[in-house]
Coordinates of C-alpha atoms and ligand atoms in Angstrom, one line a residue:
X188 CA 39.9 -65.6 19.7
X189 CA 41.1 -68.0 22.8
X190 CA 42.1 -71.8 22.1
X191 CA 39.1 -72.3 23.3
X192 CA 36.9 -70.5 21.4
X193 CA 38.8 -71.8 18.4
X194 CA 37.9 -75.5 19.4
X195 CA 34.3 -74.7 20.0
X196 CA 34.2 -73.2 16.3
X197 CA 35.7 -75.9 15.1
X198 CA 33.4 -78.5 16.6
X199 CA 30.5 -77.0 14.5
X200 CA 31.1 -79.3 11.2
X201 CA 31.1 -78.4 7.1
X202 CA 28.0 -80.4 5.7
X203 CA 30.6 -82.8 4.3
X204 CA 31.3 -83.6 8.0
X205 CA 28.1 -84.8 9.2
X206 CA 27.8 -88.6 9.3
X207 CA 25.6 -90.2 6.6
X208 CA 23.5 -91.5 9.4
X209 CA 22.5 -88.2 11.1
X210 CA 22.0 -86.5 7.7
X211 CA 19.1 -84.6 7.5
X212 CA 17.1 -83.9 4.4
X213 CA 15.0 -80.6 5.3
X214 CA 11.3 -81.3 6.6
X215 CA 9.3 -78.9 5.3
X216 CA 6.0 -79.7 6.9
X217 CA 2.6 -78.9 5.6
X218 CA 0.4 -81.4 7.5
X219 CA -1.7 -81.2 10.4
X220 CA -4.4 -83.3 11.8
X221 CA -7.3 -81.9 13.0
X222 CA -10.8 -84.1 13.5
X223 CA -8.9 -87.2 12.3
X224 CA -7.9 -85.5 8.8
X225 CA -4.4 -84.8 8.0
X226 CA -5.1 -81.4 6.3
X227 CA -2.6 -80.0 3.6
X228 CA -1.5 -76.4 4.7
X229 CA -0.3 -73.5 2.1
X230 CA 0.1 -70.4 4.4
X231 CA 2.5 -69.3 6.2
X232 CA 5.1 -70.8 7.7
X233 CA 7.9 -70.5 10.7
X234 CA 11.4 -71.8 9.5
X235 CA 13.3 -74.0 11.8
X236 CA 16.6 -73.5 12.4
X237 CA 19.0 -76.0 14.5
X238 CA 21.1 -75.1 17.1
X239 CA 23.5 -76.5 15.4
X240 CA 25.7 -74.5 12.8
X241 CA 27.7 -75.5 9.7
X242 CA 30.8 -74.1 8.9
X243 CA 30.6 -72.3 5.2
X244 CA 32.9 -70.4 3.3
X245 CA 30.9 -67.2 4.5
X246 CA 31.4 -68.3 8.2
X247 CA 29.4 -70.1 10.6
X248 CA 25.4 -70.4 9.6
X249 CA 22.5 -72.0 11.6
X250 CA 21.4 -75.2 9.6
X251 CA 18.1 -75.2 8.4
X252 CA 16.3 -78.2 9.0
X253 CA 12.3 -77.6 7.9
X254 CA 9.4 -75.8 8.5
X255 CA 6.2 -75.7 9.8
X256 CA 2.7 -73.8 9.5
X257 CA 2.4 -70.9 11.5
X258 CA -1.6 -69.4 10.6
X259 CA -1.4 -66.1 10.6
X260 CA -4.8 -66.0 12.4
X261 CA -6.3 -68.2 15.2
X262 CA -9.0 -69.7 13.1
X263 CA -7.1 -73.2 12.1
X264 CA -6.8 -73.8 16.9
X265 CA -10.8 -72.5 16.8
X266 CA -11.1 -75.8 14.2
X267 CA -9.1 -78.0 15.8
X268 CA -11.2 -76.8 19.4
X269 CA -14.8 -77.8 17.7
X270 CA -13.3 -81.1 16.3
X271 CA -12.1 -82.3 20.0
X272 CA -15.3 -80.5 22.0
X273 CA -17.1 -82.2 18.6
X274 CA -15.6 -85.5 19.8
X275 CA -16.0 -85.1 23.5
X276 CA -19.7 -84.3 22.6
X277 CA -20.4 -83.5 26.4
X278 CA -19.1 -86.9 27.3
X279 CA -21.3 -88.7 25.1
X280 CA -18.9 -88.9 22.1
X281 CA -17.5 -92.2 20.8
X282 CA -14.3 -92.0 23.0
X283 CA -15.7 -90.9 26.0
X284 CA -17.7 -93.7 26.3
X285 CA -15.9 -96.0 24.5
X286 CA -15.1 -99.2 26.9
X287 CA -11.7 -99.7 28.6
X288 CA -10.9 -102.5 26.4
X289 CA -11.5 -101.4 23.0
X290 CA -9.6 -97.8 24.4
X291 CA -6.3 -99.9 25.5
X292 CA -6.6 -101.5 22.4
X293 CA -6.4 -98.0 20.3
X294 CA -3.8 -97.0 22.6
X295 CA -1.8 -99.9 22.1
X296 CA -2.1 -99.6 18.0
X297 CA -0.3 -95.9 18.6
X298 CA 2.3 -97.6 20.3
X299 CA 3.0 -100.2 18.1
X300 CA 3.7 -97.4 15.1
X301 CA 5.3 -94.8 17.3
X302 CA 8.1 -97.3 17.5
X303 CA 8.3 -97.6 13.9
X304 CA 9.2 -93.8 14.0
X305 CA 11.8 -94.1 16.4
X306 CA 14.8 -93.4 14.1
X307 CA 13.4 -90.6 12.8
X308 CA 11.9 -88.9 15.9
X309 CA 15.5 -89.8 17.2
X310 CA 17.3 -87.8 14.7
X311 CA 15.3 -84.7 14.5
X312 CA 15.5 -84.2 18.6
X313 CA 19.3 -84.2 18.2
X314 CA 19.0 -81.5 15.5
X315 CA 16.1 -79.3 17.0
X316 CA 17.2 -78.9 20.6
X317 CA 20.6 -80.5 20.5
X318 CA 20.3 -83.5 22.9
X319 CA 22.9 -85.9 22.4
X320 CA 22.5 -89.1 20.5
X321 CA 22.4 -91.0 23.9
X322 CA 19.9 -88.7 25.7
X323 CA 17.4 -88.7 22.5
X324 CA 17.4 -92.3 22.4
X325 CA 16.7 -92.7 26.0
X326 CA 13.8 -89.9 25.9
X327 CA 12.1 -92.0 23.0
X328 CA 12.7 -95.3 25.3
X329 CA 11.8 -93.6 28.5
X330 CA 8.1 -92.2 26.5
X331 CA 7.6 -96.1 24.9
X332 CA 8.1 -97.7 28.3
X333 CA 5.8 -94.8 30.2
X334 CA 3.0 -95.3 27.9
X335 CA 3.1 -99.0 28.5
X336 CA 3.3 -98.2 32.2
X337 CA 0.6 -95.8 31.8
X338 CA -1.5 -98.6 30.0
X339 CA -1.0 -101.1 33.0
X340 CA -1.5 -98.5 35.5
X341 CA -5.3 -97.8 34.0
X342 CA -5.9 -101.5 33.7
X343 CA -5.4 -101.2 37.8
X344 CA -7.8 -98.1 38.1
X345 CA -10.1 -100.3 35.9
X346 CA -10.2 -103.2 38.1
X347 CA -10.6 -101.5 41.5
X348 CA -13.6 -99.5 39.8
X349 CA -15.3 -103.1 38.8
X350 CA -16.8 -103.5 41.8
X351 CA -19.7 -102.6 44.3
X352 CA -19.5 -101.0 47.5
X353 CA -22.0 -100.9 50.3
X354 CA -22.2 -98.5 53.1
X355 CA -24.5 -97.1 55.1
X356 CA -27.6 -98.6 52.8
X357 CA -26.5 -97.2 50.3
X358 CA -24.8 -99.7 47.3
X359 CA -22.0 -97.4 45.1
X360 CA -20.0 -97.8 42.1
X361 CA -17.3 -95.7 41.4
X362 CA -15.1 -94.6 38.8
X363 CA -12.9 -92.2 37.3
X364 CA -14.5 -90.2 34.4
X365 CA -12.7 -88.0 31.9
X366 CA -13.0 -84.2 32.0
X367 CA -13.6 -82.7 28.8
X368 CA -11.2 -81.4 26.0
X369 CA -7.6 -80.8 27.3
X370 CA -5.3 -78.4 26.2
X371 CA -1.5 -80.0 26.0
X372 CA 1.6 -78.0 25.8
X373 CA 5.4 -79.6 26.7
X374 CA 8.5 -78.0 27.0
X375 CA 11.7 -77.6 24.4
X376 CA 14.2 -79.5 26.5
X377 CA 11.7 -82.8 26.6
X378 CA 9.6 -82.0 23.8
X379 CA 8.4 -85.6 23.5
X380 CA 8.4 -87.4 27.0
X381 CA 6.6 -84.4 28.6
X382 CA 4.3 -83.3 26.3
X383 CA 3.2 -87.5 26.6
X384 CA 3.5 -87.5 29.8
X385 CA 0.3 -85.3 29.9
X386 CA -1.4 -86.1 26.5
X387 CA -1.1 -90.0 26.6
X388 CA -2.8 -90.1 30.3
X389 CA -5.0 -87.3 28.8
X390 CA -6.6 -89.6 26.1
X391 CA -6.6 -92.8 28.2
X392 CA -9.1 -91.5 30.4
X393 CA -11.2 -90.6 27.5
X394 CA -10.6 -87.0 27.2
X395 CA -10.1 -85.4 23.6
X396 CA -7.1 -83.5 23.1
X397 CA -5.4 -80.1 21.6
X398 CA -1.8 -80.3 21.3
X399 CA 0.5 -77.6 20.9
X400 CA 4.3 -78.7 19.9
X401 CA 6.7 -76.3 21.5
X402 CA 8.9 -73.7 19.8
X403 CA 11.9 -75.7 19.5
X404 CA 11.1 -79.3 19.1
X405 CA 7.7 -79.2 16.7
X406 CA 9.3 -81.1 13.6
X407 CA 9.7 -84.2 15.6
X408 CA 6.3 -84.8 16.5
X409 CA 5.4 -84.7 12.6
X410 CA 6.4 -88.6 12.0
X411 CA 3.4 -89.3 14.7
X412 CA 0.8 -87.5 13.1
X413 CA -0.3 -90.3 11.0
X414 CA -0.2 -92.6 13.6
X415 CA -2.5 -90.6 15.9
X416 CA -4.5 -90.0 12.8
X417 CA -4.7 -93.9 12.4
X418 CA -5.0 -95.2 16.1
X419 CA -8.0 -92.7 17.4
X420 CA -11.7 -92.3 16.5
X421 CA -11.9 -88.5 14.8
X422 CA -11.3 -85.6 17.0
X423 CA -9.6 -87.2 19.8
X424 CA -6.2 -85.6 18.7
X425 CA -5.9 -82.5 17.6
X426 CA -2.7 -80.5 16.5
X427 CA -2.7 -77.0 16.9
X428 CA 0.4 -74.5 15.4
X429 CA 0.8 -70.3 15.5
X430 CA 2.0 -68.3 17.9
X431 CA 1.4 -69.3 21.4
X432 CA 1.5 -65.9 22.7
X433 CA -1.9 -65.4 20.3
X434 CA -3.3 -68.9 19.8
X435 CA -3.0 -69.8 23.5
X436 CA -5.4 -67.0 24.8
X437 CA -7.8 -67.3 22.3
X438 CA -8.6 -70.8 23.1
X439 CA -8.7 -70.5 26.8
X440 CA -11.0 -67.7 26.1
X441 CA -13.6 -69.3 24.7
X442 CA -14.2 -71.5 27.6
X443 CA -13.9 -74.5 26.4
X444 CA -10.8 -76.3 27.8
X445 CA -11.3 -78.0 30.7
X446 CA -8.1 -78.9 31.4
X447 CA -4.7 -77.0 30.8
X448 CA -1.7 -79.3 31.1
X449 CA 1.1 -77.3 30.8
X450 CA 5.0 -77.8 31.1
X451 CA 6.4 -74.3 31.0
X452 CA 6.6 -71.2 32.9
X453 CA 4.8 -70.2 35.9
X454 CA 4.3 -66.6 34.7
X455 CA 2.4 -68.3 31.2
X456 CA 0.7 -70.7 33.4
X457 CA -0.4 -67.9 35.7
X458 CA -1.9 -65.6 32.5
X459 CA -3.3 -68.0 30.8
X460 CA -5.7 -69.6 33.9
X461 CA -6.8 -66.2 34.5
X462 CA -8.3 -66.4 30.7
X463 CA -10.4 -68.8 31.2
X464 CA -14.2 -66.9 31.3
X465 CA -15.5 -70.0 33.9
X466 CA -12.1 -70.4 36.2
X467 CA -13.9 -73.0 37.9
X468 CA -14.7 -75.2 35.2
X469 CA -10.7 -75.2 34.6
X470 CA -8.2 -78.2 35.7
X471 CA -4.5 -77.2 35.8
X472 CA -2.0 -80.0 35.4
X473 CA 1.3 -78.0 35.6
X474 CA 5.3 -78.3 35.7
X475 CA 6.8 -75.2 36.2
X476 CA 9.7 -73.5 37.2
X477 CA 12.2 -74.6 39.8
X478 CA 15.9 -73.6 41.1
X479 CA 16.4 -76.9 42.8
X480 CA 19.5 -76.5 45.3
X481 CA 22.4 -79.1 46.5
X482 CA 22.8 -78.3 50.2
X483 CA 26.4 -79.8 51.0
X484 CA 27.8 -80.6 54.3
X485 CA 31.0 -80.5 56.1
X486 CA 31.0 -84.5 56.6
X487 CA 30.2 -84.6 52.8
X488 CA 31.6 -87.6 50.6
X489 CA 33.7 -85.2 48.0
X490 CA 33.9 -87.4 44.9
X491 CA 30.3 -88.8 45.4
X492 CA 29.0 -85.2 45.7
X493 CA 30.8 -84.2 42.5
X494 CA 30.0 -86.9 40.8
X495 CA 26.2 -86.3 41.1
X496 CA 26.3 -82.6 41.4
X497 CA 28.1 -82.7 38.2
X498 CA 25.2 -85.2 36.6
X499 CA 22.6 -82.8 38.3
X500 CA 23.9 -79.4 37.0
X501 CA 25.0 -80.5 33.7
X502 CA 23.4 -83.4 32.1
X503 CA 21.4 -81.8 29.1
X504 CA 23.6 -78.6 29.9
X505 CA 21.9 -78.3 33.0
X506 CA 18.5 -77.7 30.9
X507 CA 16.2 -79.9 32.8
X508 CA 13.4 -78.2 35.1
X509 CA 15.1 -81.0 37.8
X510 CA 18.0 -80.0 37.7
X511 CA 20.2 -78.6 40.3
X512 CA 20.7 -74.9 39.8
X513 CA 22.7 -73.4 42.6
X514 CA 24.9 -75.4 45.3
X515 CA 25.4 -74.5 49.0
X516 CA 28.5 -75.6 50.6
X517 CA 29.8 -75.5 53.8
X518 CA 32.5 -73.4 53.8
X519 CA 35.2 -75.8 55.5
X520 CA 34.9 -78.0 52.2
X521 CA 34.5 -75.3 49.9
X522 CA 37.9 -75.2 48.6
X523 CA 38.3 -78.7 48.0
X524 CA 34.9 -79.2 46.2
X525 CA 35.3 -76.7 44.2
X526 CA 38.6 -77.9 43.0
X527 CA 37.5 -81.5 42.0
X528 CA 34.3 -79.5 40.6
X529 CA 36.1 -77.7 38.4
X530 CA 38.7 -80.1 37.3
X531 CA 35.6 -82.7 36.3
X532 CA 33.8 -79.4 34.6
X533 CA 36.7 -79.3 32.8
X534 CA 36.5 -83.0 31.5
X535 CA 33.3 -82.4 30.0
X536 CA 33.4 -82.9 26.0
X537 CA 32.3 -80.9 24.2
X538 CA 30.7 -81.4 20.8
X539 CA 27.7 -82.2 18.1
X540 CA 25.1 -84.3 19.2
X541 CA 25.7 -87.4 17.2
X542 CA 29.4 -87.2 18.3
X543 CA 30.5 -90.3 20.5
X544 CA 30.9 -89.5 24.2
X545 CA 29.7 -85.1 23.6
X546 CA 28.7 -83.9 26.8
X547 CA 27.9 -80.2 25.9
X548 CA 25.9 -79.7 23.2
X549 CA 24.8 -76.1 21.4
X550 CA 21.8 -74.5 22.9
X551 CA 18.7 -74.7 21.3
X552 CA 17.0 -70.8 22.4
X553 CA 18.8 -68.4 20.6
X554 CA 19.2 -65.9 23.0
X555 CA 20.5 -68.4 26.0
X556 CA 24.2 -67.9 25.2
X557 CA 23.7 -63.9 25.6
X558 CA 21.5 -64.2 29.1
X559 CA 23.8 -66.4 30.5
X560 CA 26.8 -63.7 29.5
X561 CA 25.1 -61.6 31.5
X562 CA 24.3 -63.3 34.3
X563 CA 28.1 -64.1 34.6
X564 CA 28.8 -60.1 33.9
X565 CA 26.4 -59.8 36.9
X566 CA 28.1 -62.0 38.7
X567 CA 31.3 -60.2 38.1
X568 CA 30.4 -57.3 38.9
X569 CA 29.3 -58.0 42.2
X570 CA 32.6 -59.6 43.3
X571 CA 31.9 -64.0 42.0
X572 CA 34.3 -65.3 39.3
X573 CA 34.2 -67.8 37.1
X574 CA 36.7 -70.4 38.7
X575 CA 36.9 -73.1 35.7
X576 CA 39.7 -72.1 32.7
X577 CA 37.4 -70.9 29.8
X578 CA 34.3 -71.1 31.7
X579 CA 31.4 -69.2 30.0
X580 CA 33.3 -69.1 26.8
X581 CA 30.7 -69.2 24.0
X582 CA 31.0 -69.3 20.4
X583 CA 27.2 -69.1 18.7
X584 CA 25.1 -71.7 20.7
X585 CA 27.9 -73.4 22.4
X586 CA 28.5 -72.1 25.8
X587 CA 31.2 -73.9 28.0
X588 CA 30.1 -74.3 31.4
X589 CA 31.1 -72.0 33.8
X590 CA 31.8 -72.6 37.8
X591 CA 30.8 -69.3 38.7
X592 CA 31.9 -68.6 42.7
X593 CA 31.2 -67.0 45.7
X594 CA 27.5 -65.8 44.5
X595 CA 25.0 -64.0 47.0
X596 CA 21.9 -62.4 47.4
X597 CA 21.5 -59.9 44.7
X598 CA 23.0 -61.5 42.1
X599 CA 20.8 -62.6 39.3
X600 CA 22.2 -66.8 39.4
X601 CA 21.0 -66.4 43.2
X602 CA 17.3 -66.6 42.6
X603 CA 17.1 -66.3 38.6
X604 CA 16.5 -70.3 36.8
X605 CA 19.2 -69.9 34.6
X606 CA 18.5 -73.3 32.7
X607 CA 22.0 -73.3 31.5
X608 CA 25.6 -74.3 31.8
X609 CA 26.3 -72.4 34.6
X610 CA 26.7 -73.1 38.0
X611 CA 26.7 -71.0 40.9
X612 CA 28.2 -71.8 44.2
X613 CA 27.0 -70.0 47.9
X614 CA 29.4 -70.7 50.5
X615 CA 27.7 -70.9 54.0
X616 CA 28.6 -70.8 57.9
X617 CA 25.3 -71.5 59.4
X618 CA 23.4 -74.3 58.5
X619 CA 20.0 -71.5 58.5
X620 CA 21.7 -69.8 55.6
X621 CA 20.3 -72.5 52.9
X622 CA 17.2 -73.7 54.9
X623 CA 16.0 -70.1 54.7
X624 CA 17.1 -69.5 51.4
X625 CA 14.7 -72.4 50.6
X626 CA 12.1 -71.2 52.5
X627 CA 12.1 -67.7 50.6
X628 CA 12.2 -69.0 47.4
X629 CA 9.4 -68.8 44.7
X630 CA 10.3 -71.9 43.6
X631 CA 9.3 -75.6 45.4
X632 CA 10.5 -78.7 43.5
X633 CA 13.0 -80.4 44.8
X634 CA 16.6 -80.2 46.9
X635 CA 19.0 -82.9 47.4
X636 CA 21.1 -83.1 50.5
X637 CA 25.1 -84.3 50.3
X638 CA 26.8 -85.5 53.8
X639 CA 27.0 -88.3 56.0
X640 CA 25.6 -87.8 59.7
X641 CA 22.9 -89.0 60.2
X642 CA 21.5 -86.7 62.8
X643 CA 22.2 -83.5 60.5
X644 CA 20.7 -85.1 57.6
X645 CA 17.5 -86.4 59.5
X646 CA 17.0 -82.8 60.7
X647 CA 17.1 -81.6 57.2
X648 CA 15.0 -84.3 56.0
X649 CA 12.2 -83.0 58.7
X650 CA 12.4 -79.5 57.7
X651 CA 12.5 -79.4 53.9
X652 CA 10.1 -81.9 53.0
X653 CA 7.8 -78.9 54.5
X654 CA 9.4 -77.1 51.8
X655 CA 9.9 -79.0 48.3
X656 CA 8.1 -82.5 46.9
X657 CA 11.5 -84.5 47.0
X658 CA 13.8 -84.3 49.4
X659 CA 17.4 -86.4 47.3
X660 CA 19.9 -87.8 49.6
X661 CA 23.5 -87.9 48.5
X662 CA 21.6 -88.0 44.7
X663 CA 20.8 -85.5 42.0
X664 CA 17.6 -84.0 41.8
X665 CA 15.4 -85.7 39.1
X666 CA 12.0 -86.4 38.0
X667 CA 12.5 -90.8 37.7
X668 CA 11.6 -92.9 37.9
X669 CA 8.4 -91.8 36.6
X670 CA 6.1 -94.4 38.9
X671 CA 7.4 -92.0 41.6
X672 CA 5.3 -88.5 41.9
X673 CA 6.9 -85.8 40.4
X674 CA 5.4 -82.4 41.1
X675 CA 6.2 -79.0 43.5
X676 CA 5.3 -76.5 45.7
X677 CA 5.0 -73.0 44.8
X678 CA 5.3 -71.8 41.9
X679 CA 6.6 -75.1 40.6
X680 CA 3.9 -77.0 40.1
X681 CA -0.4 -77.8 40.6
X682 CA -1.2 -81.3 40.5
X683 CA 0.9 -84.3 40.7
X684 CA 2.4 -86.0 37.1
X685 CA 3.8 -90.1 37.9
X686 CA 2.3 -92.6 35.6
X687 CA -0.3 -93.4 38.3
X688 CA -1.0 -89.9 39.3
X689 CA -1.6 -88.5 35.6
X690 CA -4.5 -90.8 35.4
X691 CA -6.4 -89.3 38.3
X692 CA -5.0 -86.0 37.2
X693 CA -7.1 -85.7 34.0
X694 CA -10.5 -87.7 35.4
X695 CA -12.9 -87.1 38.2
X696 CA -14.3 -89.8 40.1
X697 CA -17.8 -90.5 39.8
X698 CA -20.7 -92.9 41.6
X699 CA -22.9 -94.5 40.6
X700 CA -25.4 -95.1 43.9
X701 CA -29.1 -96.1 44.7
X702 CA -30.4 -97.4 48.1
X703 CA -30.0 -100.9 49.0
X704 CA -33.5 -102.1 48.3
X705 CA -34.5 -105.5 46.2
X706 CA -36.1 -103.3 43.4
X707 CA -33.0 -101.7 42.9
X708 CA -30.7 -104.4 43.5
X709 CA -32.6 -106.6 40.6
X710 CA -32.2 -103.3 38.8
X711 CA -28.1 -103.0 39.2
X712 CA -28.0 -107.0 38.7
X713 CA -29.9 -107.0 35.2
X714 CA -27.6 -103.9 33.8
X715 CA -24.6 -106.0 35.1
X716 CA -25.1 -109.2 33.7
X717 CA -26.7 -108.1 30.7
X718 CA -23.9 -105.7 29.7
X719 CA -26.2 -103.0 29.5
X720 CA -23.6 -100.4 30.2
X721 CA -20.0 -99.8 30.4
X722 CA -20.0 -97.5 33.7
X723 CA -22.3 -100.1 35.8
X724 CA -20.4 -103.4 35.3
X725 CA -18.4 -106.0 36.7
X726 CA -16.1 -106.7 33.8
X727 CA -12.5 -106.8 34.6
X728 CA -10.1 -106.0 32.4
X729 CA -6.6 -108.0 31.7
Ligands
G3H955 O1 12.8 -80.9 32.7 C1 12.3 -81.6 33.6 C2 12.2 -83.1 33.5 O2 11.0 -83.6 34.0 C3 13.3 -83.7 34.3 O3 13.3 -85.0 34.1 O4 14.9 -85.4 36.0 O5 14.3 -87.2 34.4 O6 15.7 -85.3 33.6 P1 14.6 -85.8 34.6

């Protein structure tokens, strides 16, 4: 065992070692809401385990922390899909037509006791996908602050809906309308701000929901159940549990989502729209793959483009769809930046996530440490070495991060997302070598650029924005902040997901229109001020 591997080991602590405050007592859930009942389950049930492991007097073992149903059939998701197309009731359910107002005002009673559940929600996200203590807290912030954003932004599309428009002789009013029940389904490394970034937009528009925790990270959204349960009319939220691979197909089967908001995999996303019986009745909001790539220049600033090539490859162990996954450098810096890369790789602390200042955490899919092991043996084996001491080294979920240099065509960290600690490095002669690289990918999200003339770097600009949705400059790749739109090209994305955009992803807009006569103008002025309906009216909201 190398010095290395002995300090990883030793990292992992005894029970006695974990801090009172980050303590957890085993949550063993049995709950589920479906059509606004929390319903008591006694079937079977999937264990959770935590990436991290105690040290025992048998050796190293993966911490229990709960459990949750898993039905062994899909009959408990074909419940929970009557109770929300129950509740949508072809648009004419409470929600759906529920006014603005009084939906804000539901909206705003969820937030109020989310926050009450902030400590909690905090502490199982560091123990079921091992996100440090800082990064957990900000996720819960970052989801408070874009529901509030979310709220404001719908006040917005409220108002410019409360008016008339006249064209042509013809007097409109139009609005955005929701879309029917939506399936929601967020990833493991943001298991709560993604899944809300598509479920609170989802219900604001008046659309019921099914929501599908995933894998790792389904304990944490068990503190909100209740207030779901206690903020919504019946049906409007809906948890579903089982096996994806089963439970997913058998709901888009039946034909009765409408909208399938997924934060996943392109090859899942792919299947499962071809499911649907009615493809044209179906919505797709997705975030999807992505190998986001650093092109850096000669004239590059070194430190500044370590610095943020650091933060892009290995903040949350480089598990964030954003970040950046394989870095192009012009061969006349190469040596130097991968010097100072290395050396600041090698800075990186390791440790649990509670533990002050940890910067590598253990992995939360257990078979991520051996994929990665064998993307390096690829690597290897086709002439790239891992250039940082100890790079790679892993010890259970803990996998040091590995600078892993010169990598080509063929190798599997060339075009495979390895969403891991590992970072491969192209060296390049010809600035056509990344731009082409780019262009041949599968993948479309984003690519940030590192130098300092101006001329190169407005060329670049001009070409890739043809290519990806965000074009960084001297910055890591990343999704923030979340008024901006996030989405891809590709296979990385269909529809666009900032706090603005989500809105108008999960509504249609609809008019309202009759011809501009003084029958139907005492007509549209009678509903109006006599409040007659929530569609046709003037109100504004503030
Ligand atoms: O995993 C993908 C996330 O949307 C990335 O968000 O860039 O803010 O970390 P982020």
């Amino acid at each position: 065992m190398t010095q290395l591997s002995q300090q990883l080991e030793s990292l992992f602590p005894t029970e006695d070692q974990i801090p009172d405050e980050f303590r957890i007592t085993p949550l063993h859930q049995r709950d589920y809401l479906v059509d606004g009942e929390i319903r008591s389950w006694d079937g079977p049930t999937q264990e959770v385990l935590s990436p991290v492991y105690v040290r025992t007097a048998e050796g190293l073992v993966r911490k229990v922390i709960g459990s949750y149903p898993l039905p062994a059939d899909d009959q408990e998701a074909l419940d929970a899909l009557d109770a929300a197309v129950r509740a949508y009731d072809n648009g004419r359910g409470e929600w759906p037509t529920m006014s603005v107002t009084a939906r804000i005002r539901c909206m705003e009673r969820f937030v109020s006791k989310m926050v009450e559940q902030k400590k909690e929600v905090v502490n199982l996200l560091m123990w079921e996908i091992g996100k440090t203590l800082g990064d957990s807290i900000k996720e819960f912030d970052r989801t408070v602050q874009y529901i509030s954003d979310t709220i404001d932004a719908f006040k917005d599309l409220d108002r410019a809906g409360s008016r008339f428009r006249i064209e042509e002789g013809i007097i409109g009013q139009i609005r955005r309308s929701p879309l029917g029940v939506v399936l929601c389904m967020g990833p493991f490394n943001y298991p709560l701000n993604e899944t809300y970034t598509t479920l609170i937009p989802a219900i604001l528009m008046g659309n019921t929901v099914l929501f599908k925790p995933p894998k790792h990270g389904t304990l944490l959204h068990h503190p909100l159940l209740e207030a779901f349960q206690t903020s919504f009319p019946k049906g409007v939220v809906n948890t579903v549990y089982g096996r994806g691979a089963t439970v997913v197909p058998t709901l888009m089967k039946s034909g009765k989502i409408n909208v399938l908001a997924l934060i996943g995999s392109s090859r899942v996303a792919d299947s499962l729209k071809k499911m649907h019986p009615k493809s044209n009745r179906l919505r797709a909001v997705l975030s999807l793959d992505a190998k986001n790539a650093a092109v850096i220049l000669p004239d590059a600033d070194i430190e500044l483009t370590v610095k943020e090539c650091m933060l892009g490859s290995m903040s949350f162990n480089g598990q964030r769809c954003t970040a950046l996954k394989i870095l192009w450098v012009h061969r006349s810096l190469a040596d130097a930046f991968l010097q100072r890369f290395g050396e600041e790789l090698n800075k990186l602390k390791p440790g649990m996530p509670w533990d002050k200042g940890a910067q590598v955490t253990p992995l939360p899919e257990p078979g991520k440490p051996a994929y990665l092991d064998e993307c390096l043996r690829d690597a290897a084996g086709q002439g790239a070495r891992v250039l940082n001491e100890g790079g790679g080294t892993a010890v259970e979920s803990f996998v040091f991060p590995a600078l892993v240099y010169p990598v080509k065509e063929g190798m599997k960290l060339y075009r495979e997302e390895q969403f891991g600690p590992v970072v491969p490095v192209v060296p390049f002669d010809d600035i056509e070598e990344p731009i082409r690289y780019i262009i041949n990918a599968d993948h479309g999200q984003q690519v940030s650029i590192f130098g300092t003339e101006t001329a190169q770097i407005a060329t670049l600009v001009d070409q890739l924005v043809n290519q990806v949705s965000r074009v960084n400059i001297n910055a890591q790749c990343q999704r923030g902040p979340d008024t901006f739109p996030f989405t891809g090209r590709k296979d990385s994305a269909e529809g666009t997901l900032s706090v603005e955009d989500a809105l108008r992803s999960f509504s249609i807009r609809t008019v309202v229109a009759t011809k501009d006569t003084d029958p139907n103008k005492t007509i549209l002025n009678t509903i109006v001020e006599q409040h007659q309906s929530e569609f046709l009216s003037t109100h504004f909201v503030f």
